[in-house]
CSV table of C-alpha atoms and ligand atoms in Angstrom, one decimal:
chain,number,residue,atom,x,y,z
A,1,MET,CA,0.0,0.0,0.0
A,2,ASN,CA,1.5,3.3,-0.8
A,3,LYS,CA,1.7,6.1,1.8
A,4,ARG,CA,-1.0,8.3,0.4
A,5,SER,CA,-3.7,5.6,0.4
A,6,PHE,CA,-2.6,4.7,4.0
A,7,LEU,CA,-3.1,8.3,5.1
A,8,LEU,CA,-6.5,8.5,3.5
A,9,GLY,CA,-7.4,5.2,5.2
A,10,GLY,CA,-6.3,6.7,8.5
A,11,VAL,CA,-8.4,9.8,8.1
A,12,ALA,CA,-11.4,7.7,7.3
A,13,THR,CA,-10.8,5.9,10.7
A,14,ILE,CA,-10.8,9.2,12.5
A,15,ALA,CA,-14.1,10.3,10.9
A,16,THR,CA,-15.8,7.3,12.4
A,17,THR,CA,-14.3,7.7,15.9
A,18,GLY,CA,-15.1,11.4,16.0
A,19,SER,CA,-12.5,12.2,18.7
A,20,VAL,CA,-9.4,13.5,17.2
A,21,PHE,CA,-8.3,15.4,20.2
A,22,ALA,CA,-8.5,12.4,22.5
A,23,ASP,CA,-6.1,10.6,20.2
A,24,ARG,CA,-3.8,13.6,20.1
A,25,GLN,CA,-3.8,13.6,23.9
A,26,MET,CA,-2.8,10.0,23.9
A,27,ALA,CA,0.0,10.7,21.5
A,28,GLN,CA,1.5,13.5,23.5
A,29,GLY,CA,0.3,12.7,27.0
A,30,MET,CA,-1.9,15.8,26.9
A,31,GLY,CA,-4.8,16.6,29.1
A,32,GLY,CA,-7.2,19.5,29.5
A,33,MET,CA,-7.4,20.4,25.8
A,34,PRO,CA,-10.8,21.4,24.6
A,35,ALA,CA,-12.5,18.6,22.8
A,36,MET,CA,-13.0,19.2,19.1
A,37,GLY,CA,-16.6,19.3,18.1
A,38,GLY,CA,-17.6,15.9,16.7
A,39,THR,CA,-19.9,17.3,14.1
A,40,SER,CA,-17.6,19.8,12.7
A,41,GLY,CA,-14.8,17.3,12.7
A,42,SER,CA,-16.9,14.8,10.8
A,43,ARG,CA,-17.8,17.5,8.3
A,44,ASP,CA,-14.2,18.2,7.6
A,45,MET,CA,-13.4,14.6,7.0
A,46,GLY,CA,-15.8,14.9,4.1
A,47,GLY,CA,-13.0,16.6,2.2
A,48,MET,CA,-14.7,20.1,1.9
A,49,ALA,CA,-12.3,22.9,1.2
A,50,LYS,CA,-14.2,25.2,3.5
A,51,PRO,CA,-16.3,23.5,6.1
A,52,SER,CA,-20.0,24.5,6.3
A,53,GLY,CA,-21.1,26.1,9.5
A,54,ARG,CA,-18.5,28.8,9.1
A,55,ILE,CA,-18.6,32.4,8.1
A,56,ALA,CA,-17.6,32.4,4.4
A,57,ALA,CA,-16.8,36.1,3.9
A,58,LEU,CA,-15.8,39.1,5.9
A,59,PRO,CA,-16.3,42.8,5.0
A,60,GLU,CA,-13.5,44.3,2.9
A,61,GLY,CA,-12.3,47.6,1.8
A,62,ALA,CA,-11.8,49.7,5.0
A,63,PRO,CA,-8.8,52.0,5.1
A,64,LEU,CA,-5.7,50.1,6.2
A,65,ARG,CA,-5.1,50.9,9.9
A,66,ASP,CA,-1.9,51.8,11.4
A,67,LEU,CA,-0.9,49.3,14.0
A,68,PRO,CA,-1.0,50.7,17.5
A,69,LYS,CA,2.4,51.1,19.2
A,70,LEU,CA,3.4,49.9,22.6
A,71,ALA,CA,4.1,52.9,24.8
A,72,ASN,CA,7.5,53.3,26.3
A,73,ALA,CA,7.1,54.1,30.0
A,74,SER,CA,10.7,55.0,30.4
A,75,SER,CA,12.1,58.5,29.5
A,76,THR,CA,15.7,57.3,29.8
A,77,PRO,CA,17.4,57.2,26.4
A,78,GLY,CA,18.2,53.7,25.3
A,79,GLN,CA,15.6,52.1,27.6
A,80,PHE,CA,12.3,50.7,26.7
A,81,VAL,CA,9.8,49.7,29.4
A,82,GLY,CA,6.4,48.4,28.5
A,83,THR,CA,3.6,46.1,29.5
A,84,LEU,CA,1.8,43.4,27.5
A,85,VAL,CA,-1.3,41.8,28.9
A,86,ALA,CA,-2.7,38.7,27.2
A,87,ALA,CA,-6.5,38.5,27.8
A,88,PRO,CA,-9.8,37.5,26.1
A,89,THR,CA,-11.2,40.5,24.2
A,90,LYS,CA,-14.4,40.8,22.3
A,91,ILE,CA,-14.3,42.3,18.8
A,92,GLU,CA,-16.6,42.5,15.8
A,93,LEU,CA,-15.2,41.0,12.5
A,94,ALA,CA,-18.4,39.8,10.9
A,95,PRO,CA,-21.3,42.4,11.0
A,96,GLY,CA,-23.4,42.0,14.2
A,97,LYS,CA,-21.4,39.0,15.5
A,98,VAL,CA,-19.2,39.0,18.6
A,99,THR,CA,-15.8,37.3,18.2
A,100,GLU,CA,-13.9,36.6,21.4
A,101,ILE,CA,-10.2,36.6,20.6
A,102,LEU,CA,-7.1,36.4,22.7
A,103,ALA,CA,-5.3,39.8,22.5
A,104,TYR,CA,-2.2,41.6,23.7
A,105,ASN,CA,-3.5,44.8,25.2
A,106,GLY,CA,-6.8,44.4,23.5
A,107,HIS,CA,-5.6,44.5,19.9
A,108,LEU,CA,-6.1,41.8,17.3
A,109,VAL,CA,-2.6,42.4,16.1
A,110,GLY,CA,-0.5,43.0,19.2
A,111,PRO,CA,0.9,46.5,19.6
A,112,MET,CA,4.0,47.2,17.5
A,113,ILE,CA,7.2,47.4,19.6
A,114,GLU,CA,9.7,49.8,18.0
A,115,ILE,CA,13.1,50.1,19.4
A,116,ASP,CA,16.7,50.9,18.4
A,117,GLU,CA,19.7,48.6,18.2
A,118,GLY,CA,21.5,48.5,21.5
A,119,ASP,CA,18.4,49.4,23.6
A,120,GLN,CA,17.7,47.8,26.9
A,121,ILE,CA,14.2,46.2,27.0
A,122,LYS,CA,12.0,45.5,30.0
A,123,ILE,CA,8.6,44.1,29.2
A,124,SER,CA,6.2,43.0,31.9
A,125,PHE,CA,3.9,40.2,30.7
A,126,GLU,CA,0.7,39.5,32.4
A,127,ASN,CA,-1.1,36.3,31.6
A,128,ARG,CA,-4.9,36.7,31.9
A,129,ILE,CA,-5.7,33.6,29.8
A,130,ALA,CA,-8.0,31.4,32.0
A,131,GLY,CA,-6.5,28.1,32.9
A,132,GLN,CA,-3.5,28.2,30.4
A,133,GLU,CA,0.1,28.9,30.8
A,134,SER,CA,1.7,31.2,28.3
A,135,THR,CA,5.0,32.8,27.5
A,136,ILE,CA,6.2,35.5,25.1
A,137,HIS,CA,8.7,34.3,22.5
A,138,TRP,CA,10.6,37.1,20.9
A,139,HIS,CA,10.9,35.5,17.4
A,140,GLY,CA,14.3,36.1,15.8
A,141,LEU,CA,15.9,38.3,18.4
A,142,PRO,CA,19.4,37.2,19.4
A,143,ILE,CA,18.8,37.2,23.2
A,144,PRO,CA,19.6,34.8,26.0
A,145,PRO,CA,17.2,31.7,26.1
A,146,GLN,CA,16.2,32.4,29.7
A,147,GLN,CA,14.5,35.6,28.4
A,148,ASP,CA,13.1,34.1,25.2
A,149,GLY,CA,9.8,32.6,26.4
A,150,ASN,CA,10.7,29.0,25.8
A,151,PRO,CA,8.2,26.3,26.9
A,152,MET,CA,10.6,25.5,29.8
A,153,ASP,CA,9.8,28.9,31.4
A,154,PRO,CA,6.0,29.1,31.5
A,155,VAL,CA,4.1,32.0,33.0
A,156,ALA,CA,1.1,30.6,34.9
A,157,SER,CA,-2.4,31.9,34.3
A,158,GLY,CA,-3.0,34.9,36.5
A,159,SER,CA,0.7,35.7,37.0
A,160,THR,CA,3.1,38.3,35.7
A,161,HIS,CA,6.6,37.9,34.4
A,162,LEU,CA,9.3,40.4,33.6
A,163,TYR,CA,11.3,39.8,30.4
A,164,GLY,CA,14.6,41.7,30.2
A,165,PHE,CA,17.2,41.8,27.5
A,166,THR,CA,19.5,44.0,25.5
A,167,ILE,CA,19.2,44.2,21.7
A,168,PRO,CA,22.7,43.7,20.3
A,169,ALA,CA,24.3,46.0,17.8
A,170,GLU,CA,23.9,45.2,14.1
A,171,SER,CA,20.6,43.4,14.7
A,172,ALA,CA,18.1,45.8,13.1
A,173,GLY,CA,15.3,43.8,11.6
A,174,PRO,CA,11.6,42.9,11.4
A,175,TYR,CA,11.1,40.5,14.4
A,176,TRP,CA,7.8,39.6,16.1
A,177,TYR,CA,6.4,38.1,19.3
A,178,HIS,CA,3.9,35.3,20.0
A,179,PRO,CA,3.2,32.7,22.7
A,180,HIS,CA,5.3,29.6,23.0
A,181,PRO,CA,3.9,27.5,25.9
A,182,HIS,CA,4.0,23.8,25.9
A,183,ARG,CA,0.8,22.4,24.3
A,184,ASN,CA,-1.0,25.7,23.6
A,185,THR,CA,1.2,27.6,21.2
A,186,ALA,CA,-0.9,26.9,18.1
A,187,GLU,CA,-4.3,27.7,19.8
A,188,GLN,CA,-3.1,30.9,21.5
A,189,THR,CA,-1.6,32.2,18.3
A,190,TYR,CA,-4.5,31.5,16.1
A,191,ARG,CA,-6.8,33.1,18.6
A,192,GLY,CA,-4.9,36.4,18.1
A,193,LEU,CA,-1.7,36.6,20.2
A,194,ALA,CA,1.0,37.9,17.9
A,195,GLY,CA,2.6,41.3,17.1
A,196,PRO,CA,5.5,42.9,15.3
A,197,PHE,CA,8.8,43.9,17.1
A,198,ILE,CA,10.9,46.2,14.9
A,199,VAL,CA,14.5,46.9,15.7
A,200,ARG,CA,15.7,50.1,13.9
A,201,PRO,CA,19.3,50.6,12.8
A,202,ARG,CA,21.4,53.3,14.4
A,203,THR,CA,22.2,54.4,10.8
A,204,ASN,CA,19.4,54.1,8.2
A,205,PRO,CA,20.8,53.3,4.8
A,206,LEU,CA,17.5,54.2,3.1
A,207,PRO,CA,16.4,57.6,1.8
A,208,ALA,CA,14.7,59.5,4.6
A,209,GLU,CA,11.6,60.3,2.4
A,210,LEU,CA,10.8,56.6,1.8
A,211,VAL,CA,7.5,55.9,3.5
A,212,GLU,CA,7.2,52.6,5.2
A,213,THR,CA,4.2,50.4,6.0
A,214,THR,CA,4.1,47.2,8.1
A,215,LEU,CA,1.8,44.5,6.8
A,216,PHE,CA,1.2,41.9,9.5
A,217,ILE,CA,-0.5,39.0,7.9
A,218,SER,CA,-2.5,36.5,9.9
A,219,SER,CA,-5.6,34.4,9.3
A,220,ILE,CA,-8.8,33.5,11.1
A,221,SER,CA,-11.6,30.9,10.8
A,222,LEU,CA,-15.0,31.8,12.3
A,223,LEU,CA,-18.1,29.7,13.1
A,224,GLU,CA,-21.5,31.1,12.1
A,225,ASN,CA,-22.0,32.5,15.6
A,226,GLY,CA,-18.8,34.6,15.2
A,227,ALA,CA,-16.7,32.5,17.6
A,228,ILE,CA,-13.2,31.4,16.4
A,229,ALA,CA,-13.4,27.9,15.0
A,230,PRO,CA,-11.3,25.3,16.9
A,231,ASN,CA,-8.7,23.4,14.9
A,232,THR,CA,-10.1,20.5,12.8
A,233,MET,CA,-8.2,17.3,12.0
A,234,VAL,CA,-7.3,18.9,8.7
A,235,ASP,CA,-5.8,21.9,10.5
A,236,TRP,CA,-3.8,19.6,12.8
A,237,MET,CA,-2.3,17.6,10.0
A,238,ASN,CA,-1.6,20.4,7.5
A,239,GLY,CA,-1.3,23.4,9.7
A,240,ARG,CA,-4.1,25.9,10.2
A,241,GLU,CA,-4.5,28.0,7.0
A,242,GLY,CA,-7.5,29.9,8.3
A,243,ASP,CA,-10.5,30.8,6.1
A,244,HIS,CA,-9.8,34.5,6.0
A,245,VAL,CA,-6.4,36.1,5.5
A,246,LEU,CA,-6.1,39.4,7.4
A,247,VAL,CA,-3.6,42.3,7.0
A,248,ASN,CA,-3.2,44.2,10.2
A,249,GLY,CA,-6.3,42.4,11.4
A,250,GLN,CA,-8.4,43.5,8.4
A,251,ARG,CA,-9.8,41.7,5.4
A,252,ASN,CA,-8.5,43.3,2.1
A,253,PRO,CA,-8.0,46.8,3.5
A,254,VAL,CA,-7.2,49.8,1.2
A,255,LEU,CA,-4.1,51.9,1.3
A,256,GLN,CA,-3.8,55.3,-0.5
A,257,ALA,CA,-0.6,56.1,-2.4
A,258,ALA,CA,0.5,58.7,-4.8
A,259,PRO,CA,1.1,57.7,-8.5
A,260,GLY,CA,4.8,57.2,-9.1
A,261,SER,CA,5.6,57.0,-5.4
A,262,SER,CA,7.7,54.3,-3.7
A,263,ARG,CA,6.7,52.5,-0.6
A,264,ARG,CA,8.6,50.3,1.8
A,265,PHE,CA,6.6,47.3,3.1
A,266,ARG,CA,7.7,45.1,6.0
A,267,ILE,CA,5.7,41.9,5.4
A,268,TYR,CA,5.1,39.3,8.0
A,269,ASN,CA,3.6,35.8,7.7
A,270,ALA,CA,2.2,35.4,11.1
A,271,THR,CA,-0.3,32.6,10.2
A,272,ASN,CA,0.0,29.2,11.9
A,273,GLY,CA,0.2,27.2,8.7
A,274,ARG,CA,-0.6,29.2,5.5
A,275,TYR,CA,2.0,29.7,2.9
A,276,LEU,CA,1.9,33.1,1.2
A,277,ARG,CA,3.2,33.7,-2.3
A,278,LEU,CA,2.9,37.4,-2.6
A,279,SER,CA,2.8,39.6,-5.7
A,280,PHE,CA,1.9,43.2,-6.5
A,281,GLY,CA,0.7,42.2,-10.0
A,282,GLY,CA,2.7,44.0,-12.7
A,283,HIS,CA,4.6,46.0,-10.1
A,284,THR,CA,7.8,44.3,-9.3
A,285,MET,CA,9.4,44.5,-5.8
A,286,THR,CA,12.9,45.3,-4.8
A,287,LEU,CA,13.9,43.0,-2.0
A,288,ILE,CA,15.9,44.9,0.6
A,289,GLY,CA,15.6,42.7,3.7
A,290,SER,CA,14.7,39.3,5.2
A,291,ASP,CA,14.1,37.8,8.7
A,292,GLY,CA,17.3,39.1,10.2
A,293,GLY,CA,17.3,42.6,8.6
A,294,PHE,CA,18.8,44.2,5.5
A,295,LEU,CA,20.4,42.3,2.7
A,296,ALA,CA,23.9,43.4,1.6
A,297,SER,CA,22.4,45.0,-1.6
A,298,PRO,CA,18.9,45.6,-2.9
A,299,VAL,CA,17.6,42.9,-5.3
A,300,PRO,CA,15.3,44.6,-7.9
A,301,GLY,CA,12.8,43.0,-10.3
A,302,VAL,CA,11.2,40.4,-8.0
A,303,THR,CA,7.8,39.4,-9.3
A,304,ASP,CA,6.7,37.3,-6.3
A,305,ILE,CA,7.9,36.2,-2.9
A,306,LEU,CA,7.2,33.0,-1.0
A,307,LEU,CA,6.7,33.6,2.7
A,308,ALA,CA,6.4,30.4,4.7
A,309,PRO,CA,4.8,30.7,8.2
A,310,ALA,CA,7.0,33.0,10.4
A,311,GLU,CA,9.1,34.4,7.5
A,312,ARG,CA,9.4,38.1,6.8
A,313,ALA,CA,10.3,40.2,3.7
A,314,ASP,CA,11.3,43.8,3.5
A,315,VAL,CA,10.5,45.2,0.0
A,316,VAL,CA,10.2,48.5,-1.8
A,317,VAL,CA,7.6,48.9,-4.5
A,318,ASP,CA,7.5,51.8,-7.1
A,319,PHE,CA,3.9,52.4,-8.1
A,320,ARG,CA,4.6,53.4,-11.7
A,321,ARG,CA,1.1,54.1,-12.9
A,322,ALA,CA,-1.0,57.3,-13.3
A,323,GLY,CA,-3.9,56.0,-11.2
A,324,GLY,CA,-6.2,53.1,-10.5
A,325,ARG,CA,-5.8,50.2,-8.1
A,326,VAL,CA,-2.9,47.8,-7.4
A,327,THR,CA,-3.5,44.7,-5.4
A,328,LEU,CA,-1.3,42.6,-3.2
A,329,GLN,CA,-2.2,39.1,-4.3
A,330,ASP,CA,-1.7,35.7,-2.7
A,331,LEU,CA,-0.8,33.4,-5.6
A,332,PRO,CA,-1.1,29.6,-5.6
A,333,TYR,CA,1.7,27.6,-4.1
A,334,ASP,CA,1.7,23.8,-3.7
A,335,ARG,CA,3.3,23.0,-0.3
A,336,GLY,CA,1.9,19.5,-0.1
A,337,TRP,CA,-1.1,18.2,1.7
A,338,MET,CA,-2.2,15.2,3.8
A,339,GLY,CA,-5.7,13.8,3.5
A,340,PRO,CA,-8.8,15.6,2.3
A,341,GLY,CA,-9.8,19.3,2.8
A,342,LYS,CA,-7.2,20.9,0.5
A,343,PRO,CA,-8.3,24.5,0.0
A,344,ALA,CA,-8.8,25.6,-3.6
A,345,SER,CA,-6.0,27.8,-5.0
A,346,THR,CA,-7.0,31.4,-5.5
A,347,ASN,CA,-5.4,34.6,-6.4
A,348,ARG,CA,-7.0,36.4,-3.5
A,349,SER,CA,-6.4,40.1,-2.9
A,350,LEU,CA,-4.9,40.7,0.5
A,351,LEU,CA,-4.5,44.5,0.2
A,352,SER,CA,-5.6,47.1,-2.3
A,353,ILE,CA,-3.6,50.2,-3.1
A,354,ASP,CA,-5.5,53.1,-4.6
A,355,LEU,CA,-3.2,55.4,-6.6
A,356,SER,CA,-4.5,59.0,-6.4
A,357,GLY,CA,-3.3,62.5,-5.8
A,358,GLN,CA,-0.3,64.4,-6.9
A,359,PRO,CA,2.2,62.3,-8.8
A,360,GLN,CA,5.6,61.7,-7.1
A,361,GLN,CA,9.0,60.5,-8.1
A,362,PRO,CA,10.2,57.1,-6.9
A,363,VAL,CA,13.1,57.1,-4.5
A,364,THR,CA,16.6,55.9,-5.5
A,365,LEU,CA,17.9,53.2,-3.3
A,366,PRO,CA,21.5,52.9,-2.3
A,367,THR,CA,23.5,50.1,-3.9
A,368,ARG,CA,24.8,48.9,-0.5
A,369,LEU,CA,22.7,48.4,2.6
A,370,ARG,CA,25.0,46.6,5.0
A,371,THR,CA,27.9,44.1,5.1
A,372,ILE,CA,27.0,40.4,5.6
A,373,PRO,CA,30.2,38.4,6.2
A,374,PRO,CA,29.7,34.7,5.1
A,375,LEU,CA,30.0,32.4,8.1
A,376,GLY,CA,33.0,30.5,6.7
A,377,ALA,CA,34.2,27.0,7.0
A,378,SER,CA,32.1,24.7,9.2
A,379,MET,CA,33.5,22.6,12.0
A,380,ALA,CA,30.7,20.2,12.5
A,381,THR,CA,27.6,18.9,10.8
A,382,LYS,CA,24.2,18.2,12.2
A,383,ARG,CA,21.5,16.3,10.4
A,384,LEU,CA,17.8,16.8,10.9
A,385,LEU,CA,15.6,14.2,9.2
A,386,LEU,CA,12.0,15.4,9.2
A,387,GLY,CA,9.3,12.7,9.6
A,388,GLU,CA,5.7,12.1,10.0
A,389,ARG,CA,4.1,9.1,11.7
A,390,MET,CA,0.5,8.2,11.6
A,391,SER,CA,-0.8,5.1,13.3
A,392,THR,CA,-4.2,3.7,14.2
A,393,GLY,CA,-5.0,2.0,17.4
A,394,PRO,CA,-8.1,1.0,19.4
A,395,ASN,CA,-9.0,4.6,20.1
A,396,GLY,CA,-8.5,6.0,16.6
A,397,MET,CA,-5.5,7.6,15.0
A,398,THR,CA,-2.3,9.1,16.3
A,399,MET,CA,-0.5,11.8,14.3
A,400,GLU,CA,3.0,12.8,15.1
A,401,PHE,CA,5.6,15.0,13.3
A,402,LEU,CA,9.2,14.1,14.1
A,403,ILE,CA,12.8,15.1,13.9
A,404,ASN,CA,15.3,12.2,13.6
A,405,GLY,CA,12.5,9.8,14.5
A,406,ARG,CA,11.6,11.5,17.7
A,407,ALA,CA,8.8,13.7,18.9
A,408,PHE,CA,9.6,16.7,21.1
A,409,ASP,CA,10.6,16.1,24.7
A,410,MET,CA,11.4,19.1,26.8
A,411,ALA,CA,13.6,17.1,29.1
A,412,ARG,CA,15.8,15.8,26.3
A,413,ILE,CA,18.7,17.6,24.7
A,414,ASP,CA,18.8,16.6,21.0
A,415,PHE,CA,21.9,18.5,20.0
A,416,THR,CA,24.9,20.1,21.7
A,417,SER,CA,26.7,23.0,20.0
A,418,ARG,CA,29.8,24.8,21.0
A,419,ARG,CA,29.5,28.5,21.4
A,420,GLY,CA,31.2,30.3,18.4
A,421,ASP,CA,31.6,27.1,16.3
A,422,VAL,CA,30.3,27.3,12.7
A,423,GLU,CA,28.2,24.3,12.0
A,424,THR,CA,26.4,23.0,8.9
A,425,TRP,CA,22.9,21.9,9.6
A,426,GLU,CA,21.5,19.6,7.0
A,427,ILE,CA,17.7,19.5,7.0
A,428,VAL,CA,16.2,16.6,5.0
A,429,ASN,CA,12.5,16.5,4.2
A,430,PRO,CA,11.2,13.3,2.8
A,431,THR,CA,7.6,14.0,4.1
A,432,ASP,CA,4.4,14.9,2.3
A,433,MET,CA,4.6,18.6,3.1
A,434,ASP,CA,7.0,21.6,3.2
A,435,HIS,CA,8.2,22.5,6.7
A,436,PRO,CA,9.5,25.9,7.7
A,437,ILE,CA,12.3,25.3,10.2
A,438,HIS,CA,13.0,28.0,12.8
A,439,LEU,CA,16.0,28.2,15.1
A,440,HIS,CA,15.4,30.3,18.2
A,441,GLY,CA,17.6,33.2,19.3
A,442,MET,CA,20.0,33.5,16.4
A,443,HIS,CA,20.4,34.0,12.7
A,444,PHE,CA,21.8,31.6,10.2
A,445,GLN,CA,22.8,31.6,6.5
A,446,ILE,CA,21.2,29.3,3.9
A,447,VAL,CA,24.0,27.7,1.9
A,448,GLU,CA,22.3,25.4,-0.7
A,449,ARG,CA,19.2,23.4,-1.6
A,450,GLU,CA,19.3,19.9,-3.0
A,451,LYS,CA,16.4,18.2,-4.8
A,452,ASN,CA,16.5,15.1,-7.0
A,453,GLY,CA,20.2,15.0,-6.7
A,454,GLN,CA,20.6,18.6,-8.0
A,455,LYS,CA,22.3,21.0,-5.7
A,456,ALA,CA,21.7,24.8,-6.1
A,457,ALA,CA,23.6,27.4,-4.1
A,458,GLU,CA,21.3,29.9,-2.4
A,459,PRO,CA,21.3,32.9,-4.6
A,460,ILE,CA,21.0,35.6,-1.9
A,461,LEU,CA,23.2,35.8,1.2
A,462,ALA,CA,20.9,36.8,4.1
A,463,TRP,CA,20.5,36.5,7.8
A,464,LYS,CA,17.5,34.1,8.4
A,465,ASP,CA,15.8,32.6,11.4
A,466,THR,CA,13.3,30.5,9.5
A,467,VAL,CA,13.9,28.4,6.3
A,468,ASN,CA,11.3,26.6,4.3
A,469,VAL,CA,12.4,23.0,3.5
A,470,ALA,CA,10.2,21.8,0.6
A,471,ARG,CA,9.0,18.3,0.1
A,472,ASN,CA,11.8,16.0,-1.1
A,473,GLU,CA,14.3,18.7,-0.5
A,474,THR,CA,17.5,18.9,1.6
A,475,VAL,CA,18.5,22.4,2.7
A,476,ARG,CA,22.0,23.1,4.2
A,477,ILE,CA,22.4,26.1,6.4
A,478,LYS,CA,25.4,27.5,8.4
A,479,VAL,CA,24.7,28.1,12.0
A,480,ARG,CA,26.9,29.8,14.6
A,481,GLN,CA,25.5,30.0,18.2
A,482,ASP,CA,26.9,32.9,20.2
A,483,ILE,CA,24.7,32.8,23.3
A,484,PRO,CA,24.9,29.8,25.7
A,485,GLY,CA,21.8,27.9,26.9
A,486,ARG,CA,19.1,25.6,25.8
A,487,ARG,CA,17.1,26.7,22.7
A,488,MET,CA,14.4,25.4,20.6
A,489,PHE,CA,14.4,24.5,16.9
A,490,HIS,CA,11.1,23.5,15.3
A,491,CYS,CA,8.7,23.6,12.4
A,492,HIS,CA,6.9,26.9,12.4
A,493,VAL,CA,3.7,25.3,11.1
A,494,LEU,CA,2.6,25.6,14.7
A,495,GLU,CA,0.4,22.5,14.6
A,496,HIS,CA,3.4,20.4,13.5
A,497,GLU,CA,5.5,21.9,16.3
A,498,GLU,CA,2.9,21.0,18.8
A,499,LEU,CA,2.6,17.5,17.4
A,500,GLY,CA,6.3,16.9,17.9
A,501,MET,CA,8.4,18.6,15.3
A,502,MET,CA,10.6,20.4,17.7
A,503,GLY,CA,13.9,19.8,19.5
A,504,VAL,CA,16.4,21.3,22.0
A,505,VAL,CA,19.9,22.4,21.2
A,506,ASP,CA,22.2,23.1,24.2
A,507,VAL,CA,24.8,25.7,23.5
A,508,ILE,CA,27.8,25.2,25.7
B,1,CU,CU1,5.8,21.3,9.6
C-alpha cells in the first residue's frame, strides 16, 4: 500500500471515531485540551475545502489601519519599558457578531514594539488567559534563552513575568512576538496573540523620504455565531491555514498612495500554517531585507515572494502608474497536503492600493545596505531528518511529526553546539509537506538546496531565522550559536511543532 492511500485510510478511521483530540492527547500525554466538536470534525473529514457552519466572507475595503504602538514608560534614552497583557477580548469582525479573541493589550494584532539597536528592553507580561500557561517568545531576536519565552519557562495563568534583554548592535530587523507555551502555542496564536517587534538601525541606509508600512498577515476561521473555530483534524495535519487572510487584522483593506511613489513594506507571515506567495501584480518588488534585517544590496525585479509561516520580507515597490488600483495578491503555491480538505487555490487580494493625488517621483535606493560576512568553514555537521508518523489503534489515529524519528521532549537535549563554532545543519525533508524550520535566538545563513540530486547554491546571502524546506528537498544552512543555553528548533507550522516537530539544542 502506498503512503497516500494509507493516510486517507487513516483519516477515514478518524471520521468514524469522531474524537481526534482524544487521540492527540494520547500521543502526547496531553490533558485538559478542549474537545474538538464531533460534528464539525466529521464534516471536515468529508473533504470540503471550507467546512460549512463557518462564516464564508468578511467585510472588505476599509482603510488600512496603522498598527498601535506599545508605549514606552521610560524616559531614559536607550531604555524601553512596556507592558503586555494577554487576555480575552471581544471584537466584531463579521457584522453583528461577537468574536472573542485572545489579544495583547486588547488589539487583534498585538501592539508594535519599535526600538533601536542596543536598547535595553524590560517588558512586563501579564497572563490573563484562563487556565492556560503562556510565554512570550521574541521571534528572531538574538537574546539569552532564559528571556526568550521557551516552553521550559511558563508564565502561569493569572501571574506576571518580567522579560529583560538588551538588543545587540547590528541586529536591526523585522522581528515579532507570540506565545510559546508547551501544548497551547498553536491555539493561543490562532486566537490572536502575535505582534510585530521592529528593531531600527542606528544608521538608516535608506532615503529618509521613503514611507514605510508594516503588513502583519494573519488568518482566522469563524463559526457562524462569530466564535473562532477550533482546529479541525485537517488543521492539525496540515497546519491551520484559516478561512480569511487578514492584513493588520483587516480583510483586504485599502491603502492610498501617490502615483509614481515608492513605498517600503515590511511583510510578516504570522499565520499558523498558511504559505503566502505574494505579488503586487505588474509592479515588481525590490527585496531589501529578510528575517534578520537588511540584505547586503537591494535585489530589484522580484515578481513574487514566497513567505512560509514565520518568514518576513522587507520590500520596496514603485507604483509606476498614473492611477487606479494595485492589489497585493496571494498566488497559488503547492506546499503538499495530507488527506482531504485541501483548499482551492485562489489569487486572492490581501490589500488594495489606490493610486491617487499628486504624482511623485520614486526614490533611488543605495547600492549597498550593509555588510554580511559569510559564516565561513564549518567545524561540525548536524542532520535533521524530518518525519511524520500516523498510526491507528483501538482509540483511533495518532499523528506525530518528528525530527530524527523522535517527537519533542522538553527534558531531552537533542543536540549540543559549542559557542562560536560554525556548523552545517542539513535538514532533510522526505515527508508529504513543506516544513518551515525555525531556530530560536540567532540568525543563520542558507547555503544550498538539493532536490532530486541537483544542488543549487542559495542565490542571496541573508540572515535568516526560518527556512522553508520543501518536500523531497534537503537544505543546508550555516549556524553559529553565540549565546549559551538551551534553545528550541522547530517547524513553524505551529500545529506540527505542537505534534512533535521540535527539538532542543544546548549551546555550551
Ligand atoms: Cu511542519
